Amino acid sequence: TSLSLLSRFKGALVGAVLGDCIGAYFEFEWAPSIEKEKIVNLVNKIEAESKKDKKKKVWEFTDDTAMTRSVARSLIAHPDFSSVDMAKKFTEEYHKEPDRGYGNAVITIFEKLKASDYKDIYKPASEQFDGQGSYGNGGAMRISPAPLLAQREEDNDKITKIELTDKITRLTHTHRDAINGAVMQSLAINLALKCHEEVDIDNFVDTLKSDMAKVEEKSRSKLPKPDTEDGAEVEEFPYCKVLETVREYAKQEQKPDMKDINDNLGTEISALKSVPAALFSFLRASKYGDDFKDRNPFERTMMLSISLGGDTDTIATMAGAIAGACYGINVIPESWQTCCEGVSDAIEFAEELHKLQGK
Ligand code: F2R
Ligand code: MG
Ligand code: MG
Ligand code: MG
């Protein structure tokens, strides 16, 4: 039987929340990798906790989810996209709960937007880092509602999806790598919405690579070349290049070495060094059990993505969105859902976005 689109929408948004809440547990450690026992223990703890009637511990979401919720709410209220509304939602949410663990630089944008009374929405982001823009993964981490909404524009080919992602990302991130990372995450979610039970890794990577080749070709001429510290030559197609490494590690018979993943994909706060790790986690876990053999592919995606270390909440939120879009809500453990903050809202957003299909 084929999965309903609604189930996949719920899976994507709930997967994103769970990745953030569970992954955040290790973000402060900023470890090069997390031992599998630590992750198994945390998951066991969550599953035991869910059986409690009273005083259940709730794992809280961070900036990743705070911003995703604003993207969802804004797109639901304005399906044709309102930059002012979305910028306001980001800014108001930040001022309401500033302690969700936002990036150090992005908060300057919220201050400037508020002070300027939302006059020039795209200006503060373009001024970040002396005009270079942020290369952080803050655009990619929050993008999941966009490919769900843009699913309705299927006939319009991929342009709509890419443009919507671009406009949402630019509100805070104007660096080429941040924008293209958000685009790759968005396209990966869209592809996952169409996956069947068995994920074809080669086909997934090939499709993504051919789309990213067009995206990177376009930004070569349109977006400023990023500065390099030592004046070294800038890689013109960094996402296309890393996709080959993702393919290799996802497919190899042997369990990949964590150090290799860290060195060659990255688990950092930058988009270029975190979006590939999320995609790798999803693809690898679709085929191999590795350290988490007794778990289903969704659970394995989450556990593997956290075990990579570094920016764990963000890599897990991105991996969770892709896996959820692929496998749907029914494979996501009930116990995880009851112990994470913001799950019922995510389900509601999925329903609202689903209602907008065909409109
Ligand atoms: N902020 C966190 N976690 C704390 C990270 C501690 C870590 N040890 C560390 O700082 O290395 N998590 C949340 O932030 C990430 C999303 O960030 P976002 O929204 O992209 O924010 P921002 O401030 O724009 O960028 C993040 C940092 O990246 C560096 N950076 C970005 N662009 C740069 C540039 N052009 N030149 C130099 N540095 C740049 C800065 O340090 C920024 O502060 C997620 O992980 C989320 O969970
Ligand atoms: Mg976070
Ligand atoms: Mg920034
Ligand atoms: Mg993070």
GROMACS .gro file of C-alpha atoms and ligand atoms in nm:
model
  409
    1THR     CA    1   0.000   0.000   0.000
    2SER     CA    2   0.125   0.346  -0.073
    3LEU     CA    3   0.171   0.604   0.197
    4SER     CA    4  -0.060   0.903   0.196
    5LEU     CA    5   0.084   1.246   0.138
    6LEU     CA    6  -0.067   1.359   0.467
    7SER     CA    7   0.120   1.088   0.655
    8ARG     CA    8   0.444   1.201   0.489
    9PHE     CA    9   0.376   1.568   0.571
   10LYS     CA   10   0.323   1.476   0.937
   11GLY     CA   11   0.631   1.256   0.928
   12ALA     CA   12   0.846   1.538   0.790
   13LEU     CA   13   0.740   1.802   1.040
   14VAL     CA   14   0.734   1.567   1.340
   15GLY     CA   15   1.067   1.415   1.233
   16ALA     CA   16   1.215   1.764   1.228
   17VAL     CA   17   1.090   1.843   1.579
   18LEU     CA   18   1.215   1.515   1.723
   19GLY     CA   19   1.559   1.557   1.568
   20ASP     CA   20   1.592   1.900   1.724
   21CYS     CA   21   1.463   1.801   2.070
   22ILE     CA   22   1.661   1.478   2.096
   23GLY     CA   23   1.970   1.602   1.915
   24ALA     CA   24   1.985   1.914   2.134
   25TYR     CA   25   2.072   1.692   2.427
   26PHE     CA   26   2.422   1.656   2.280
   27GLU     CA   27   2.467   1.989   2.099
   28PHE     CA   28   2.640   2.152   2.394
   29GLU     CA   29   2.899   1.873   2.401
   30TRP     CA   30   3.015   1.955   2.051
   31ALA     CA   31   3.187   1.615   2.046
   32PRO     CA   32   3.357   1.476   1.734
   33SER     CA   33   3.117   1.181   1.764
   34ILE     CA   34   2.881   1.039   2.027
   35GLU     CA   35   2.921   0.679   2.144
   36LYS     CA   36   2.632   0.460   2.040
   37GLU     CA   37   2.570   0.355   2.404
   38LYS     CA   38   2.498   0.717   2.500
   39ILE     CA   39   2.240   0.746   2.225
   40VAL     CA   40   2.080   0.411   2.304
   41ASN     CA   41   2.062   0.516   2.671
   42LEU     CA   42   1.898   0.846   2.585
   43VAL     CA   43   1.642   0.678   2.362
   44ASN     CA   44   1.571   0.415   2.629
   45LYS     CA   45   1.524   0.694   2.881
   46ILE     CA   46   1.277   0.871   2.653
   47GLU     CA   47   1.086   0.548   2.599
   48ALA     CA   48   1.072   0.476   2.975
   49GLU     CA   49   0.972   0.836   3.049
   50SER     CA   50   0.679   0.816   2.810
   51LYS     CA   51   0.520   0.546   3.027
   52LYS     CA   52   0.495   0.782   3.323
   53ASP     CA   53   0.156   0.938   3.389
   54LYS     CA   54   0.277   1.224   3.596
   55LYS     CA   55   0.578   1.454   3.588
   56LYS     CA   56   0.690   1.334   3.253
   57LYS     CA   57   1.014   1.495   3.143
   58VAL     CA   58   0.978   1.684   2.818
   59TRP     CA   59   1.270   1.737   2.582
   60GLU     CA   60   1.254   2.098   2.468
   61PHE     CA   61   1.298   2.231   2.118
   62THR     CA   62   1.557   2.492   2.023
   63ASP     CA   63   1.593   2.770   1.762
   64ASP     CA   64   1.569   2.512   1.482
   65THR     CA   65   1.208   2.436   1.567
   66ALA     CA   66   1.125   2.788   1.685
   67MET     CA   67   1.211   2.914   1.336
   68THR     CA   68   1.048   2.620   1.154
   69ARG     CA   69   0.723   2.696   1.338
   70SER     CA   70   0.738   3.055   1.213
   71VAL     CA   71   0.798   2.934   0.856
   72ALA     CA   72   0.499   2.699   0.884
   73ARG     CA   73   0.268   2.957   1.042
   74SER     CA   74   0.362   3.222   0.791
   75LEU     CA   75   0.318   2.994   0.487
   76ILE     CA   76  -0.018   2.873   0.616
   77ALA     CA   77  -0.138   3.232   0.663
   78HIS     CA   78   0.020   3.350   0.334
   79PRO     CA   79   0.060   3.059   0.091
   80ASP     CA   80   0.189   3.299  -0.172
   81PHE     CA   81   0.464   3.406   0.070
   82SER     CA   82   0.487   3.731   0.258
   83SER     CA   83   0.845   3.828   0.339
   84VAL     CA   84   0.727   4.090   0.588
   85ASP     CA   85   0.503   3.847   0.772
   86MET     CA   86   0.770   3.581   0.795
   87ALA     CA   87   1.038   3.825   0.907
   88LYS     CA   88   0.798   3.955   1.173
   89LYS     CA   89   0.721   3.605   1.292
   90PHE     CA   90   1.093   3.522   1.324
   91THR     CA   91   1.161   3.846   1.508
   92GLU     CA   92   0.864   3.831   1.743
   93GLU     CA   93   0.933   3.467   1.825
   94TYR     CA   94   1.296   3.548   1.906
   95HIS     CA   95   1.199   3.836   2.136
   96LYS     CA   96   0.938   3.622   2.307
   97GLU     CA   97   1.184   3.338   2.378
   98PRO     CA   98   1.539   3.456   2.319
   99ASP     CA   99   1.697   3.162   2.504
  100ARG     CA  100   1.626   2.890   2.251
  101GLY     CA  101   1.992   2.869   2.149
  102TYR     CA  102   2.004   3.091   1.842
  103GLY     CA  103   2.323   3.147   1.641
  104ASN     CA  104   2.536   3.432   1.771
  105ALA     CA  105   2.511   3.646   1.461
  106VAL     CA  106   2.153   3.590   1.349
  107ILE     CA  107   2.013   3.774   1.652
  108THR     CA  108   2.160   4.100   1.520
  109ILE     CA  109   1.917   4.066   1.230
  110PHE     CA  110   1.620   4.037   1.464
  111GLU     CA  111   1.734   4.348   1.654
  112LYS     CA  112   1.775   4.545   1.331
  113LEU     CA  113   1.442   4.429   1.188
  114LYS     CA  114   1.260   4.534   1.501
  115ALA     CA  115   1.440   4.869   1.525
  116SER     CA  116   1.369   4.949   1.159
  117ASP     CA  117   1.002   4.856   1.196
  118TYR     CA  118   1.041   4.605   0.910
  119LYS     CA  119   1.120   4.874   0.653
  120ASP     CA  120   1.384   4.696   0.446
  121ILE     CA  121   1.328   4.329   0.515
  122TYR     CA  122   1.627   4.186   0.329
  123LYS     CA  123   1.886   4.448   0.427
  124PRO     CA  124   1.995   4.330   0.774
  125ALA     CA  125   2.079   3.979   0.650
  126SER     CA  126   2.286   4.117   0.362
  127GLU     CA  127   2.493   4.320   0.608
  128GLN     CA  128   2.603   4.017   0.814
  129PHE     CA  129   2.976   3.941   0.824
  130ASP     CA  130   3.082   4.258   0.642
  131GLY     CA  131   2.842   4.192   0.359
  132GLN     CA  132   2.948   3.830   0.302
  133GLY     CA  133   2.631   3.703   0.466
  134SER     CA  134   2.600   3.414   0.710
  135TYR     CA  135   2.702   3.071   0.589
  136GLY     CA  136   2.532   2.911   0.892
  137ASN     CA  137   2.287   2.622   0.862
  138GLY     CA  138   2.002   2.835   1.000
  139GLY     CA  139   1.834   2.851   0.660
  140ALA     CA  140   1.845   2.477   0.596
  141MET     CA  141   1.741   2.378   0.951
  142ARG     CA  142   1.401   2.551   0.925
  143ILE     CA  143   1.305   2.492   0.562
  144SER     CA  144   1.087   2.177   0.590
  145PRO     CA  145   0.743   2.345   0.557
  146ALA     CA  146   0.847   2.503   0.224
  147PRO     CA  147   0.892   2.186   0.016
  148LEU     CA  148   0.563   2.055   0.162
  149LEU     CA  149   0.375   2.365   0.050
  150ALA     CA  150   0.558   2.380  -0.284
  151GLN     CA  151   0.460   2.019  -0.351
  152ARG     CA  152   0.133   2.165  -0.486
  153GLU     CA  153   0.330   2.341  -0.761
  154GLU     CA  154   0.452   2.013  -0.906
  155ASP     CA  155   0.352   2.111  -1.260
  156ASN     CA  156   0.559   2.422  -1.232
  157ASP     CA  157   0.872   2.207  -1.217
  158LYS     CA  158   1.128   2.273  -0.948
  159ILE     CA  159   1.159   2.648  -0.993
  160THR     CA  160   0.887   2.737  -0.745
  161LYS     CA  161   1.038   2.525  -0.471
  162ILE     CA  162   1.381   2.667  -0.524
  163GLU     CA  163   1.260   3.025  -0.536
  164LEU     CA  164   1.049   2.987  -0.224
  165THR     CA  165   1.343   2.837  -0.036
  166ASP     CA  166   1.568   3.114  -0.161
  167LYS     CA  167   1.333   3.389  -0.042
  168ILE     CA  168   1.286   3.231   0.301
  169THR     CA  169   1.657   3.176   0.349
  170ARG     CA  170   1.763   3.525   0.243
  171LEU     CA  171   1.568   3.679   0.531
  172THR     CA  172   1.865   3.578   0.748
  173HIS     CA  173   2.130   3.414   0.525
  174THR     CA  174   2.269   3.559   0.202
  175HIS     CA  175   2.591   3.357   0.166
  176ARG     CA  176   2.586   3.128  -0.137
  177ASP     CA  177   2.658   2.817   0.070
  178ALA     CA  178   2.374   2.890   0.314
  179ILE     CA  179   2.121   2.943   0.036
  180ASN     CA  180   2.228   2.643  -0.169
  181GLY     CA  181   2.238   2.425   0.144
  182ALA     CA  182   1.878   2.519   0.219
  183VAL     CA  183   1.788   2.446  -0.144
  184MET     CA  184   1.951   2.102  -0.126
  185GLN     CA  185   1.766   2.022   0.198
  186SER     CA  186   1.440   2.141   0.042
  187LEU     CA  187   1.492   1.930  -0.272
  188ALA     CA  188   1.587   1.627  -0.060
  189ILE     CA  189   1.261   1.652   0.136
  190ASN     CA  190   1.069   1.683  -0.187
  191LEU     CA  191   1.237   1.376  -0.330
  192ALA     CA  192   1.175   1.182  -0.010
  193LEU     CA  193   0.802   1.259  -0.037
  194LYS     CA  194   0.806   1.047  -0.351
  195CYS     CA  195   1.023   0.761  -0.226
  196HIS     CA  196   0.885   0.412  -0.201
  197GLU     CA  197   0.964   0.173   0.082
  198GLU     CA  198   1.301   0.086  -0.060
  199VAL     CA  199   1.511   0.397  -0.115
  200ASP     CA  200   1.721   0.385  -0.431
  201ILE     CA  201   2.038   0.559  -0.312
  202ASP     CA  202   2.191   0.603  -0.656
  203ASN     CA  203   1.873   0.739  -0.803
  204PHE     CA  204   1.826   0.977  -0.508
  205VAL     CA  205   2.180   1.114  -0.535
  206ASP     CA  206   2.169   1.135  -0.915
  207THR     CA  207   1.846   1.334  -0.915
  208LEU     CA  208   1.966   1.568  -0.642
  209LYS     CA  209   2.300   1.615  -0.813
  210SER     CA  210   2.150   1.703  -1.146
  211ASP     CA  211   1.925   1.963  -0.980
  212MET     CA  212   2.208   2.102  -0.770
  213ALA     CA  213   2.428   2.132  -1.080
  214LYS     CA  214   2.175   2.377  -1.223
  215VAL     CA  215   2.142   2.560  -0.892
  216GLU     CA  216   2.518   2.592  -0.848
  217GLU     CA  217   2.569   2.693  -1.209
  218LYS     CA  218   2.317   2.974  -1.163
  219SER     CA  219   2.466   3.100  -0.837
  220ARG     CA  220   2.811   3.105  -0.993
  221SER     CA  221   2.709   3.407  -1.193
  222LYS     CA  222   2.449   3.555  -0.961
  223LEU     CA  223   2.581   3.527  -0.608
  224PRO     CA  224   2.909   3.679  -0.493
  225LYS     CA  225   3.197   3.437  -0.466
  226PRO     CA  226   3.265   3.359  -0.105
  227ASP     CA  227   3.589   3.487   0.047
  228THR     CA  228   3.847   3.232   0.148
  229GLU     CA  229   4.078   3.288   0.441
  230ASP     CA  230   4.397   3.221   0.248
  231GLY     CA  231   4.282   3.340  -0.093
  232ALA     CA  232   4.258   2.979  -0.213
  233GLU     CA  233   4.051   2.889  -0.517
  234VAL     CA  234   3.681   2.859  -0.432
  235GLU     CA  235   3.510   2.532  -0.524
  236GLU     CA  236   3.240   2.628  -0.776
  237PHE     CA  237   3.020   2.323  -0.726
  238PRO     CA  238   3.074   2.230  -0.360
  239TYR     CA  239   2.737   2.058  -0.312
  240CYS     CA  240   2.764   1.852  -0.631
  241LYS     CA  241   3.111   1.748  -0.525
  242VAL     CA  242   3.016   1.646  -0.172
  243LEU     CA  243   2.715   1.450  -0.301
  244GLU     CA  244   2.958   1.196  -0.448
  245THR     CA  245   3.114   1.151  -0.103
  246VAL     CA  246   2.768   1.114   0.048
  247ARG     CA  247   2.689   0.842  -0.205
  248GLU     CA  248   3.010   0.657  -0.132
  249TYR     CA  249   2.965   0.652   0.247
  250ALA     CA  250   2.594   0.572   0.223
  251LYS     CA  251   2.653   0.273  -0.003
  252GLN     CA  252   2.973   0.114   0.123
  253GLU     CA  253   2.943  -0.234   0.271
  254GLN     CA  254   3.153  -0.151   0.575
  255LYS     CA  255   3.026   0.086   0.846
  256PRO     CA  256   3.181   0.426   0.771
  257ASP     CA  257   3.444   0.557   1.008
  258MET     CA  258   3.315   0.852   1.213
  259LYS     CA  259   3.640   1.038   1.164
  260ASP     CA  260   3.605   1.012   0.787
  261ILE     CA  261   3.251   1.148   0.807
  262ASN     CA  262   3.373   1.438   1.018
  263ASP     CA  263   3.665   1.514   0.790
  264ASN     CA  264   3.494   1.470   0.456
  265LEU     CA  265   3.130   1.566   0.517
  266GLY     CA  266   3.151   1.776   0.834
  267THR     CA  267   2.923   1.821   1.135
  268GLU     CA  268   2.964   2.194   1.178
  269ILE     CA  269   2.742   2.496   1.218
  270SER     CA  270   2.790   2.592   0.851
  271ALA     CA  271   2.537   2.472   0.592
  272LEU     CA  272   2.800   2.321   0.365
  273LYS     CA  273   2.938   2.115   0.651
  274SER     CA  274   2.609   1.988   0.793
  275VAL     CA  275   2.343   1.944   0.523
  276PRO     CA  276   2.546   1.662   0.357
  277ALA     CA  277   2.576   1.480   0.692
  278ALA     CA  278   2.198   1.489   0.734
  279LEU     CA  279   2.141   1.347   0.388
  280PHE     CA  280   2.407   1.082   0.446
  281SER     CA  281   2.231   0.974   0.770
  282PHE     CA  282   1.901   0.927   0.591
  283LEU     CA  283   2.048   0.737   0.295
  284ARG     CA  284   2.280   0.518   0.502
  285ALA     CA  285   2.006   0.425   0.752
  286SER     CA  286   1.767   0.336   0.470
  287LYS     CA  287   1.994   0.045   0.378
  288TYR     CA  288   2.213  -0.045   0.674
  289GLY     CA  289   2.145  -0.113   1.043
  290ASP     CA  290   2.507  -0.059   1.149
  291ASP     CA  291   2.503   0.025   1.524
  292PHE     CA  292   2.124   0.033   1.552
  293LYS     CA  293   2.012  -0.294   1.394
  294ASP     CA  294   1.705  -0.346   1.615
  295ARG     CA  295   1.555  -0.012   1.507
  296ASN     CA  296   1.342   0.086   1.207
  297PRO     CA  297   1.489   0.308   0.932
  298PHE     CA  298   1.339   0.627   1.076
  299GLU     CA  299   1.480   0.557   1.423
  300ARG     CA  300   1.813   0.459   1.272
  301THR     CA  301   1.830   0.785   1.076
  302MET     CA  302   1.783   0.984   1.393
  303MET     CA  303   2.026   0.783   1.601
  304LEU     CA  304   2.294   0.780   1.332
  305SER     CA  305   2.262   1.154   1.265
  306ILE     CA  306   2.308   1.232   1.635
  307SER     CA  307   2.602   0.994   1.665
  308LEU     CA  308   2.798   1.204   1.413
  309GLY     CA  309   2.846   1.467   1.686
  310GLY     CA  310   2.905   1.840   1.633
  311ASP     CA  311   2.584   2.028   1.548
  312THR     CA  312   2.365   1.738   1.658
  313ASP     CA  313   2.028   1.912   1.694
  314THR     CA  314   2.050   2.066   1.350
  315ILE     CA  315   2.184   1.763   1.165
  316ALA     CA  316   1.918   1.546   1.331
  317THR     CA  317   1.638   1.793   1.258
  318MET     CA  318   1.733   1.796   0.888
  319ALA     CA  319   1.776   1.418   0.871
  320GLY     CA  320   1.448   1.369   1.061
  321ALA     CA  321   1.258   1.584   0.812
  322ILE     CA  322   1.386   1.383   0.515
  323ALA     CA  323   1.326   1.046   0.683
  324GLY     CA  324   0.979   1.148   0.803
  325ALA     CA  325   0.884   1.258   0.450
  326CYS     CA  326   0.995   0.919   0.322
  327TYR     CA  327   0.847   0.682   0.582
  328GLY     CA  328   0.546   0.878   0.713
  329ILE     CA  329   0.418   0.934   1.067
  330ASN     CA  330   0.327   0.571   1.142
  331VAL     CA  331   0.684   0.452   1.190
  332ILE     CA  332   0.770   0.731   1.432
  333PRO     CA  333   0.755   0.595   1.788
  334GLU     CA  334   0.463   0.725   1.990
  335SER     CA  335   0.691   0.740   2.295
  336TRP     CA  336   0.930   0.982   2.126
  337GLN     CA  337   0.640   1.199   2.018
  338THR     CA  338   0.492   1.229   2.367
  339CYS     CA  339   0.826   1.331   2.520
  340CYS     CA  340   0.918   1.610   2.278
  341GLU     CA  341   0.787   1.965   2.291
  342GLY     CA  342   0.595   2.095   1.990
  343VAL     CA  343   0.485   1.768   1.830
  344SER     CA  344   0.112   1.836   1.833
  345ASP     CA  345   0.166   2.176   1.671
  346ALA     CA  346   0.379   2.010   1.402
  347ILE     CA  347   0.094   1.770   1.325
  348GLU     CA  348  -0.147   2.061   1.299
  349PHE     CA  349   0.086   2.246   1.061
  350ALA     CA  350   0.113   1.932   0.846
  351GLU     CA  351  -0.267   1.913   0.825
  352GLU     CA  352  -0.296   2.280   0.731
  353LEU     CA  353  -0.025   2.255   0.467
  354HIS     CA  354  -0.194   1.945   0.331
  355LYS     CA  355  -0.524   2.132   0.298
  356LEU     CA  356  -0.346   2.384   0.078
  357GLN     CA  357  -0.257   2.115  -0.176
  358GLY     CA  358  -0.439   2.166  -0.503
  359LYS     CA  359  -0.527   2.525  -0.416
  360F2R     N1  360   2.396   2.838   1.806
  360F2R     C1  361   2.381   2.717   1.815
  360F2R     N2  362   2.459   2.640   1.895
  360F2R     C2  363   2.573   2.684   1.968
  360F2R     C3  364   2.694   2.653   1.884
  360F2R     C4  365   2.817   2.649   1.963
  360F2R     C5  366   2.933   2.604   1.877
  360F2R     N3  367   3.037   2.554   1.961
  360F2R     C6  368   2.987   2.712   1.785
  360F2R     O1  369   2.947   2.830   1.789
  360F2R     O2  370   3.073   2.677   1.703
  360F2R     N4  371   2.285   2.651   1.747
  360F2R     C7  372   2.200   2.709   1.652
  360F2R     O3  373   2.279   2.783   1.559
  360F2R     C8  374   2.285   2.715   1.433
  360F2R     C9  375   2.214   2.796   1.330
  360F2R     O4  376   2.279   2.919   1.322
  360F2R     P1  377   2.235   3.032   1.218
  360F2R     O5  378   2.090   3.056   1.229
  360F2R     O6  379   2.288   3.000   1.086
  360F2R     O7  380   2.307   3.157   1.286
  360F2R     P2  381   2.427   3.254   1.241
  360F2R     O8  382   2.459   3.333   1.363
  360F2R     O9  383   2.390   3.329   1.119
  360F2R    O10  384   2.548   3.158   1.204
  360F2R    C10  385   2.600   3.067   1.300
  360F2R    C11  386   2.748   3.093   1.324
  360F2R    O11  387   2.825   3.056   1.212
  360F2R    C12  388   2.940   3.139   1.202
  360F2R     N5  389   2.935   3.210   1.071
  360F2R    C13  390   2.830   3.214   0.985
  360F2R     N6  391   2.862   3.285   0.875
  360F2R    C14  392   2.988   3.327   0.888
  360F2R    C15  393   3.078   3.403   0.807
  360F2R     N7  394   3.041   3.451   0.686
  360F2R     N8  395   3.202   3.426   0.854
  360F2R    C16  396   3.240   3.377   0.976
  360F2R     N9  397   3.161   3.304   1.058
  360F2R    C17  398   3.036   3.279   1.016
  360F2R    C18  399   2.932   3.237   1.319
  360F2R    O12  400   3.003   3.185   1.428
  360F2R    C19  401   2.783   3.238   1.347
  360F2R    O13  402   2.747   3.281   1.477
  360F2R    C20  403   2.223   2.581   1.456
  360F2R    O14  404   2.321   2.488   1.495
  360F2R    C21  405   2.128   2.606   1.569
  360F2R    O15  406   2.101   2.487   1.641
  361MG      MG  407   1.938   2.462   1.781
  362MG      MG  408   2.340   3.534   1.041
  363MG      MG  409   2.237   2.330   1.606
   0.00000   0.00000   0.00000
